[in-house]
Amino acid sequence: EDPSLERHFKGHRDAVTSVDFSLNKKQLASGSMDSCLMIWSMKPQMRAYRFVGHKDAVMCVQFSPSGHLVASCSRDKTVRLWIPSLKGESTVFKAHTGTVRSVHFSSDGQSLVTASDDKTVKVWTVHRQKFLFSLSQHINWVRCARFSPDGRLIVSSSDDKTVKLWDKTSRECIHSFCEHGGFVNYVDFHPSGTCIAAAGTDSTVKLWDVRMNRLLQHYQGKLTPFSVHGSVVNSLSFHPSGNYLVTASNDSTLKILDLLEGRLLYTLHGHQGPATCVAFSRSGDLFASGGSDEQVMVWKTNFDTADYGDALKTQKSGSSVDGSHHT
């Protein structure tokens, strides 16, 4: 069965930039160019919270692993930590000197990594709310930065057309992937931690093995028989099983890729205009998307639910995306 639209949230007054589910799937956070952070309840008839505090566009939002905090970052150069309750109180982190485009919690919830137009990636402690260190080898805006599942590595993507892999302990850049034909909008780790996926303005999605630093899969852009998206790819998210990847593009579609087969499974039309962000829930049965049409949509996955438990088991034993499937 195809994925189906489950819920539709309207309340933002400008393009949605980011979406993320809480651990228990009871809440969904979204950020927008309207400078607000919204927390939507997945229970019907429950009201949404609108959090005001940022002085400019909110570029990225994320729930902490426990769900007790939400982090956001903004064009106002700050990072905020919110308690997702009625009061909407927040604390402010300041160290970047440009727009902060991405914020991500480590899986233990102790650290934050941020990426900014000041060309740096910064790491912070959550509880002491202290800036720890910068990673600065990118030579243009940094669009996205994420921790690996085990917290030992950081991956970042930039308008310098590279994806960089960093060792968090030594703070060294251990590899640069330079094969993109455009800016790299988004990057994330596969749930196994063994590979990464990157989305580019050249309309491509690429997967690399981070142990051998080799290209595993390449989903090509427009004007090829194998093309996936017809325009800039803005965001992507791995299904927790590691077998699927959902992508969001300026061509207004969401695409679900089957990574084991190396092929396109579904194309979803819902947004009127660019699809700007997309994220699976932590359990994988839902995913949310946002667009420049100011809408937040929640979709039911409707696939892979039966063999999902087995997939997780095999993954824990160390299998990864099979690199033999090239598109």
GROMACS .gro file of C-alpha atoms in nm:
model
  327
    1GLU     CA    1   0.000   0.000   0.000
    2ASP     CA    2   0.118   0.349  -0.083
    3PRO     CA    3   0.202   0.592   0.194
    4SER     CA    4  -0.106   0.800   0.275
    5LEU     CA    5  -0.165   1.150   0.412
    6GLU     CA    6  -0.270   1.122   0.774
    7ARG     CA    7  -0.281   1.475   0.917
    8HIS     CA    8  -0.252   1.827   0.786
    9PHE     CA    9  -0.134   2.115   1.005
   10LYS     CA   10  -0.186   2.480   0.914
   11GLY     CA   11  -0.065   2.763   1.133
   12HIS     CA   12   0.269   2.886   1.002
   13ARG     CA   13   0.266   3.218   0.817
   14ASP     CA   14   0.565   3.150   0.593
   15ALA     CA   15   0.765   2.859   0.448
   16VAL     CA   16   0.823   2.564   0.683
   17THR     CA   17   1.196   2.491   0.718
   18SER     CA   18   1.215   2.188   0.947
   19VAL     CA   19   1.004   1.911   1.108
   20ASP     CA   20   1.078   1.657   1.382
   21PHE     CA   21   0.876   1.404   1.586
   22SER     CA   22   0.910   1.354   1.960
   23LEU     CA   23   1.018   1.007   2.071
   24ASN     CA   24   0.666   0.895   2.164
   25LYS     CA   25   0.514   1.045   1.844
   26LYS     CA   26   0.269   1.248   2.054
   27GLN     CA   27   0.417   1.575   1.933
   28LEU     CA   28   0.560   1.718   1.614
   29ALA     CA   29   0.782   2.028   1.606
   30SER     CA   30   0.815   2.257   1.306
   31GLY     CA   31   1.020   2.568   1.236
   32SER     CA   32   0.941   2.837   0.983
   33MET     CA   33   1.061   3.151   0.808
   34ASP     CA   34   0.787   3.324   1.014
   35SER     CA   35   1.035   3.317   1.311
   36CYS     CA   36   0.812   3.078   1.507
   37LEU     CA   37   0.848   2.728   1.638
   38MET     CA   38   0.523   2.528   1.649
   39ILE     CA   39   0.457   2.216   1.855
   40TRP     CA   40   0.163   2.018   1.716
   41SER     CA   41  -0.020   1.749   1.908
   42MET     CA   42  -0.079   1.428   1.714
   43LYS     CA   43  -0.403   1.381   1.914
   44PRO     CA   44  -0.698   1.532   1.726
   45GLN     CA   45  -0.857   1.843   1.882
   46MET     CA   46  -0.549   1.919   2.091
   47ARG     CA   47  -0.427   2.273   2.037
   48ALA     CA   48  -0.087   2.361   1.897
   49TYR     CA   49   0.172   2.571   2.080
   50ARG     CA   50   0.335   2.862   1.901
   51PHE     CA   51   0.672   2.953   2.056
   52VAL     CA   52   0.796   3.306   1.999
   53GLY     CA   53   1.148   3.417   2.085
   54HIS     CA   54   1.363   3.408   1.775
   55LYS     CA   55   1.401   3.748   1.607
   56ASP     CA   56   1.428   3.602   1.256
   57ALA     CA   57   1.355   3.286   1.054
   58VAL     CA   58   1.382   2.953   1.239
   59MET     CA   59   1.601   2.730   1.019
   60CYS     CA   60   1.594   2.398   1.206
   61VAL     CA   61   1.420   2.229   1.501
   62GLN     CA   62   1.485   1.903   1.681
   63PHE     CA   63   1.348   1.719   1.984
   64SER     CA   64   1.603   1.588   2.232
   65PRO     CA   65   1.620   1.205   2.243
   66SER     CA   66   1.412   1.202   2.564
   67GLY     CA   67   1.158   1.446   2.419
   68HIS     CA   68   1.187   1.685   2.716
   69LEU     CA   69   1.359   1.960   2.517
   70VAL     CA   70   1.339   2.110   2.170
   71ALA     CA   71   1.639   2.282   2.012
   72SER     CA   72   1.600   2.546   1.743
   73CYS     CA   73   1.837   2.766   1.546
   74SER     CA   74   1.778   3.082   1.351
   75ARG     CA   75   1.885   3.351   1.111
   76ASP     CA   76   1.914   3.567   1.425
   77LYS     CA   77   2.245   3.378   1.482
   78THR     CA   78   2.125   3.209   1.802
   79VAL     CA   79   2.037   2.859   1.917
   80ARG     CA   80   1.752   2.813   2.165
   81LEU     CA   81   1.650   2.529   2.395
   82TRP     CA   82   1.279   2.510   2.474
   83ILE     CA   83   1.073   2.310   2.721
   84PRO     CA   84   0.782   2.197   2.501
   85SER     CA   85   0.505   2.296   2.746
   86LEU     CA   86   0.243   2.567   2.769
   87LYS     CA   87   0.488   2.829   2.902
   88GLY     CA   88   0.731   2.794   2.614
   89GLU     CA   89   1.034   2.908   2.812
   90SER     CA   90   1.370   2.898   2.640
   91THR     CA   91   1.739   2.959   2.699
   92VAL     CA   92   1.964   3.117   2.438
   93PHE     CA   93   2.305   2.997   2.314
   94LYS     CA   94   2.524   3.252   2.135
   95ALA     CA   95   2.858   3.187   1.963
   96HIS     CA   96   2.792   3.189   1.590
   97THR     CA   97   2.843   3.509   1.392
   98GLY     CA   98   2.608   3.416   1.104
   99THR     CA   99   2.276   3.243   1.038
  100VAL     CA  100   2.260   2.907   1.217
  101ARG     CA  101   2.113   2.658   0.967
  102SER     CA  102   2.116   2.328   1.152
  103VAL     CA  103   2.096   2.193   1.507
  104HIS     CA  104   2.122   1.827   1.615
  105PHE     CA  105   2.135   1.642   1.949
  106SER     CA  106   2.378   1.358   2.010
  107SER     CA  107   2.198   1.028   2.078
  108ASP     CA  108   2.273   1.053   2.453
  109GLY     CA  109   2.117   1.401   2.459
  110GLN     CA  110   2.429   1.554   2.618
  111SER     CA  111   2.566   1.752   2.322
  112LEU     CA  112   2.443   1.972   2.040
  113VAL     CA  113   2.608   2.029   1.703
  114THR     CA  114   2.525   2.338   1.496
  115ALA     CA  115   2.616   2.455   1.145
  116SER     CA  116   2.632   2.814   1.032
  117ASP     CA  117   2.691   3.066   0.755
  118ASP     CA  118   2.998   3.174   0.955
  119LYS     CA  119   3.154   2.861   0.791
  120THR     CA  120   3.190   2.676   1.121
  121VAL     CA  121   3.040   2.372   1.290
  122LYS     CA  122   3.013   2.414   1.667
  123VAL     CA  123   2.964   2.163   1.950
  124TRP     CA  124   2.788   2.258   2.277
  125THR     CA  125   2.700   2.090   2.606
  126VAL     CA  126   2.326   2.081   2.665
  127HIS     CA  127   2.313   2.091   3.045
  128ARG     CA  128   2.581   2.348   3.112
  129GLN     CA  129   2.466   2.532   2.799
  130LYS     CA  130   2.825   2.599   2.708
  131PHE     CA  131   2.999   2.628   2.374
  132LEU     CA  132   3.278   2.366   2.360
  133PHE     CA  133   3.465   2.390   2.027
  134SER     CA  134   3.447   2.480   1.658
  135LEU     CA  135   3.529   2.275   1.349
  136SER     CA  136   3.642   2.519   1.084
  137GLN     CA  137   3.768   2.384   0.752
  138HIS     CA  138   3.470   2.463   0.531
  139ILE     CA  139   3.527   2.760   0.303
  140ASN     CA  140   3.162   2.855   0.255
  141TRP     CA  141   2.830   2.840   0.444
  142VAL     CA  142   2.769   2.517   0.634
  143ARG     CA  143   2.412   2.398   0.574
  144CYS     CA  144   2.389   2.092   0.795
  145ALA     CA  145   2.577   1.900   1.066
  146ARG     CA  146   2.483   1.573   1.239
  147PHE     CA  147   2.630   1.337   1.498
  148SER     CA  148   2.677   0.970   1.410
  149PRO     CA  149   2.450   0.733   1.605
  150ASP     CA  150   2.737   0.643   1.842
  151GLY     CA  151   2.834   1.011   1.885
  152ARG     CA  152   3.197   0.960   1.779
  153LEU     CA  153   3.174   1.124   1.437
  154ILE     CA  154   3.019   1.441   1.298
  155VAL     CA  155   2.923   1.490   0.933
  156SER     CA  156   2.874   1.835   0.779
  157SER     CA  157   2.766   1.963   0.437
  158SER     CA  158   2.842   2.297   0.281
  159ASP     CA  159   2.807   2.542  -0.006
  160ASP     CA  160   3.177   2.471  -0.071
  161LYS     CA  161   3.034   2.155  -0.242
  162THR     CA  162   3.192   1.919   0.012
  163VAL     CA  163   3.070   1.683   0.279
  164LYS     CA  164   3.319   1.655   0.565
  165LEU     CA  165   3.356   1.378   0.820
  166TRP     CA  166   3.501   1.477   1.160
  167ASP     CA  167   3.630   1.284   1.459
  168LYS     CA  168   3.460   1.443   1.761
  169THR     CA  169   3.735   1.353   2.007
  170SER     CA  170   4.039   1.462   1.807
  171ARG     CA  171   3.839   1.742   1.632
  172GLU     CA  172   4.013   1.649   1.306
  173CYS     CA  173   3.853   1.634   0.963
  174ILE     CA  174   3.909   1.269   0.866
  175HIS     CA  175   3.767   1.285   0.514
  176SER     CA  176   3.618   1.523   0.257
  177PHE     CA  177   3.372   1.392  -0.002
  178CYS     CA  178   3.400   1.625  -0.299
  179GLU     CA  179   3.189   1.461  -0.569
  180HIS     CA  180   2.891   1.697  -0.558
  181GLY     CA  181   2.816   1.919  -0.858
  182GLY     CA  182   2.649   2.181  -0.641
  183PHE     CA  183   2.592   2.300  -0.286
  184VAL     CA  184   2.515   2.022  -0.038
  185ASN     CA  185   2.192   2.112   0.142
  186TYR     CA  186   2.156   1.821   0.379
  187VAL     CA  187   2.344   1.521   0.511
  188ASP     CA  188   2.269   1.246   0.762
  189PHE     CA  189   2.400   0.916   0.897
  190HIS     CA  190   2.242   0.581   0.818
  191PRO     CA  191   2.103   0.430   1.145
  192SER     CA  192   2.389   0.175   1.142
  193GLY     CA  193   2.644   0.460   1.139
  194THR     CA  194   2.830   0.294   0.851
  195CYS     CA  195   2.723   0.530   0.572
  196ILE     CA  196   2.588   0.877   0.503
  197ALA     CA  197   2.340   1.024   0.255
  198ALA     CA  198   2.370   1.374   0.110
  199ALA     CA  199   2.120   1.589  -0.082
  200GLY     CA  200   2.239   1.846  -0.334
  201THR     CA  201   2.134   2.149  -0.537
  202ASP     CA  202   2.249   1.942  -0.839
  203SER     CA  203   1.927   1.737  -0.785
  204THR     CA  204   2.120   1.428  -0.675
  205VAL     CA  205   2.118   1.206  -0.368
  206LYS     CA  206   2.442   1.023  -0.289
  207LEU     CA  207   2.527   0.757  -0.034
  208TRP     CA  208   2.884   0.699   0.084
  209ASP     CA  209   3.038   0.432   0.302
  210VAL     CA  210   3.223   0.615   0.582
  211ARG     CA  211   3.454   0.322   0.661
  212MET     CA  212   3.595   0.290   0.309
  213ASN     CA  213   3.501   0.644   0.200
  214ARG     CA  214   3.354   0.516  -0.124
  215LEU     CA  215   3.038   0.604  -0.314
  216LEU     CA  216   2.770   0.335  -0.263
  217GLN     CA  217   2.472   0.475  -0.448
  218HIS     CA  218   2.401   0.771  -0.670
  219TYR     CA  219   2.044   0.875  -0.746
  220GLN     CA  220   2.078   1.109  -1.038
  221GLY     CA  221   1.919   1.442  -1.101
  222LYS     CA  222   1.711   1.577  -1.384
  223LEU     CA  223   1.731   1.484  -1.751
  224THR     CA  224   1.855   1.128  -1.710
  225PRO     CA  225   1.654   0.807  -1.757
  226PHE     CA  226   1.728   0.726  -1.391
  227SER     CA  227   1.644   1.067  -1.254
  228VAL     CA  228   1.478   1.079  -0.913
  229HIS     CA  229   1.412   1.449  -0.858
  230GLY     CA  230   1.372   1.718  -1.122
  231SER     CA  231   1.516   1.990  -0.903
  232VAL     CA  232   1.716   2.080  -0.590
  233VAL     CA  233   1.694   1.820  -0.311
  234ASN     CA  234   1.643   2.003   0.021
  235SER     CA  235   1.622   1.735   0.285
  236LEU     CA  236   1.629   1.361   0.352
  237SER     CA  237   1.562   1.114   0.630
  238PHE     CA  238   1.650   0.746   0.679
  239HIS     CA  239   1.379   0.504   0.788
  240PRO     CA  240   1.492   0.357   1.124
  241SER     CA  241   1.526   0.013   0.960
  242GLY     CA  242   1.793   0.166   0.734
  243ASN     CA  243   1.626   0.018   0.426
  244TYR     CA  244   1.450   0.330   0.299
  245LEU     CA  245   1.527   0.697   0.246
  246VAL     CA  246   1.270   0.974   0.204
  247THR     CA  247   1.371   1.294   0.021
  248ALA     CA  248   1.210   1.638  -0.028
  249SER     CA  249   1.268   1.857  -0.332
  250ASN     CA  250   1.194   2.188  -0.500
  251ASP     CA  251   1.008   1.984  -0.764
  252SER     CA  252   0.732   1.979  -0.493
  253THR     CA  253   0.752   1.601  -0.443
  254LEU     CA  254   0.865   1.363  -0.172
  255LYS     CA  255   1.032   1.043  -0.292
  256ILE     CA  256   1.083   0.718  -0.107
  257LEU     CA  257   1.389   0.522  -0.219
  258ASP     CA  258   1.437   0.152  -0.154
  259LEU     CA  259   1.806   0.139  -0.061
  260LEU     CA  260   1.836  -0.239  -0.076
  261GLU     CA  261   1.709  -0.246  -0.434
  262GLY     CA  262   1.862   0.090  -0.523
  263ARG     CA  263   1.540   0.217  -0.678
  264LEU     CA  264   1.256   0.466  -0.645
  265LEU     CA  265   0.954   0.320  -0.462
  266TYR     CA  266   0.706   0.607  -0.427
  267THR     CA  267   0.654   0.964  -0.541
  268LEU     CA  268   0.427   1.169  -0.315
  269HIS     CA  269   0.249   1.484  -0.428
  270GLY     CA  270   0.100   1.701  -0.157
  271HIS     CA  271   0.285   2.028  -0.134
  272GLN     CA  272   0.198   2.324  -0.356
  273GLY     CA  273   0.552   2.432  -0.433
  274PRO     CA  274   0.892   2.329  -0.298
  275ALA     CA  275   0.898   2.051  -0.036
  276THR     CA  276   1.154   2.192   0.206
  277CYS     CA  277   1.193   1.933   0.482
  278VAL     CA  278   1.105   1.575   0.569
  279ALA     CA  279   1.160   1.342   0.867
  280PHE     CA  280   1.062   0.990   0.971
  281SER     CA  281   0.930   0.934   1.323
  282ARG     CA  282   1.167   0.744   1.556
  283SER     CA  283   0.966   0.424   1.502
  284GLY     CA  284   0.934   0.472   1.125
  285ASP     CA  285   0.556   0.428   1.091
  286LEU     CA  286   0.503   0.799   1.018
  287PHE     CA  287   0.691   1.073   0.840
  288ALA     CA  288   0.631   1.447   0.829
  289SER     CA  289   0.703   1.701   0.558
  290GLY     CA  290   0.699   2.080   0.533
  291GLY     CA  291   0.687   2.312   0.238
  292SER     CA  292   0.711   2.668   0.117
  293ASP     CA  293   0.328   2.646   0.101
  294GLU     CA  294   0.336   2.696   0.484
  295GLN     CA  295   0.192   2.348   0.537
  296VAL     CA  296   0.303   2.063   0.759
  297MET     CA  297   0.185   1.717   0.650
  298VAL     CA  298   0.202   1.387   0.836
  299TRP     CA  299   0.207   1.067   0.628
  300LYS     CA  300   0.148   0.706   0.726
  301THR     CA  301   0.435   0.492   0.603
  302ASN     CA  302   0.230   0.179   0.510
  303PHE     CA  303   0.531  -0.030   0.409
  304ASP     CA  304   0.796  -0.251   0.563
  305THR     CA  305   0.610  -0.281   0.889
  306ALA     CA  306   0.609  -0.663   0.891
  307ASP     CA  307   0.980  -0.726   0.835
  308TYR     CA  308   1.081  -0.412   1.022
  309GLY     CA  309   1.170  -0.593   1.346
  310ASP     CA  310   1.394  -0.839   1.158
  311ALA     CA  311   1.560  -0.558   0.969
  312LEU     CA  312   1.651  -0.389   1.295
  313LYS     CA  313   1.794  -0.715   1.433
  314THR     CA  314   2.014  -0.777   1.131
  315GLN     CA  315   2.128  -0.418   1.138
  316LYS     CA  316   2.243  -0.440   1.498
  317SER     CA  317   2.457  -0.737   1.394
  318GLY     CA  318   2.650  -0.507   1.162
  319SER     CA  319   2.502  -0.528   0.814
  320SER     CA  320   2.473  -0.207   0.614
  321VAL     CA  321   2.331  -0.081   0.290
  322ASP     CA  322   2.452  -0.318   0.021
  323GLY     CA  323   2.690  -0.125  -0.201
  324SER     CA  324   2.643  -0.353  -0.498
  325HIS     CA  325   2.321  -0.182  -0.606
  326HIS     CA  326   2.410   0.116  -0.820
  327THR     CA  327   2.149   0.325  -0.988
   0.00000   0.00000   0.00000
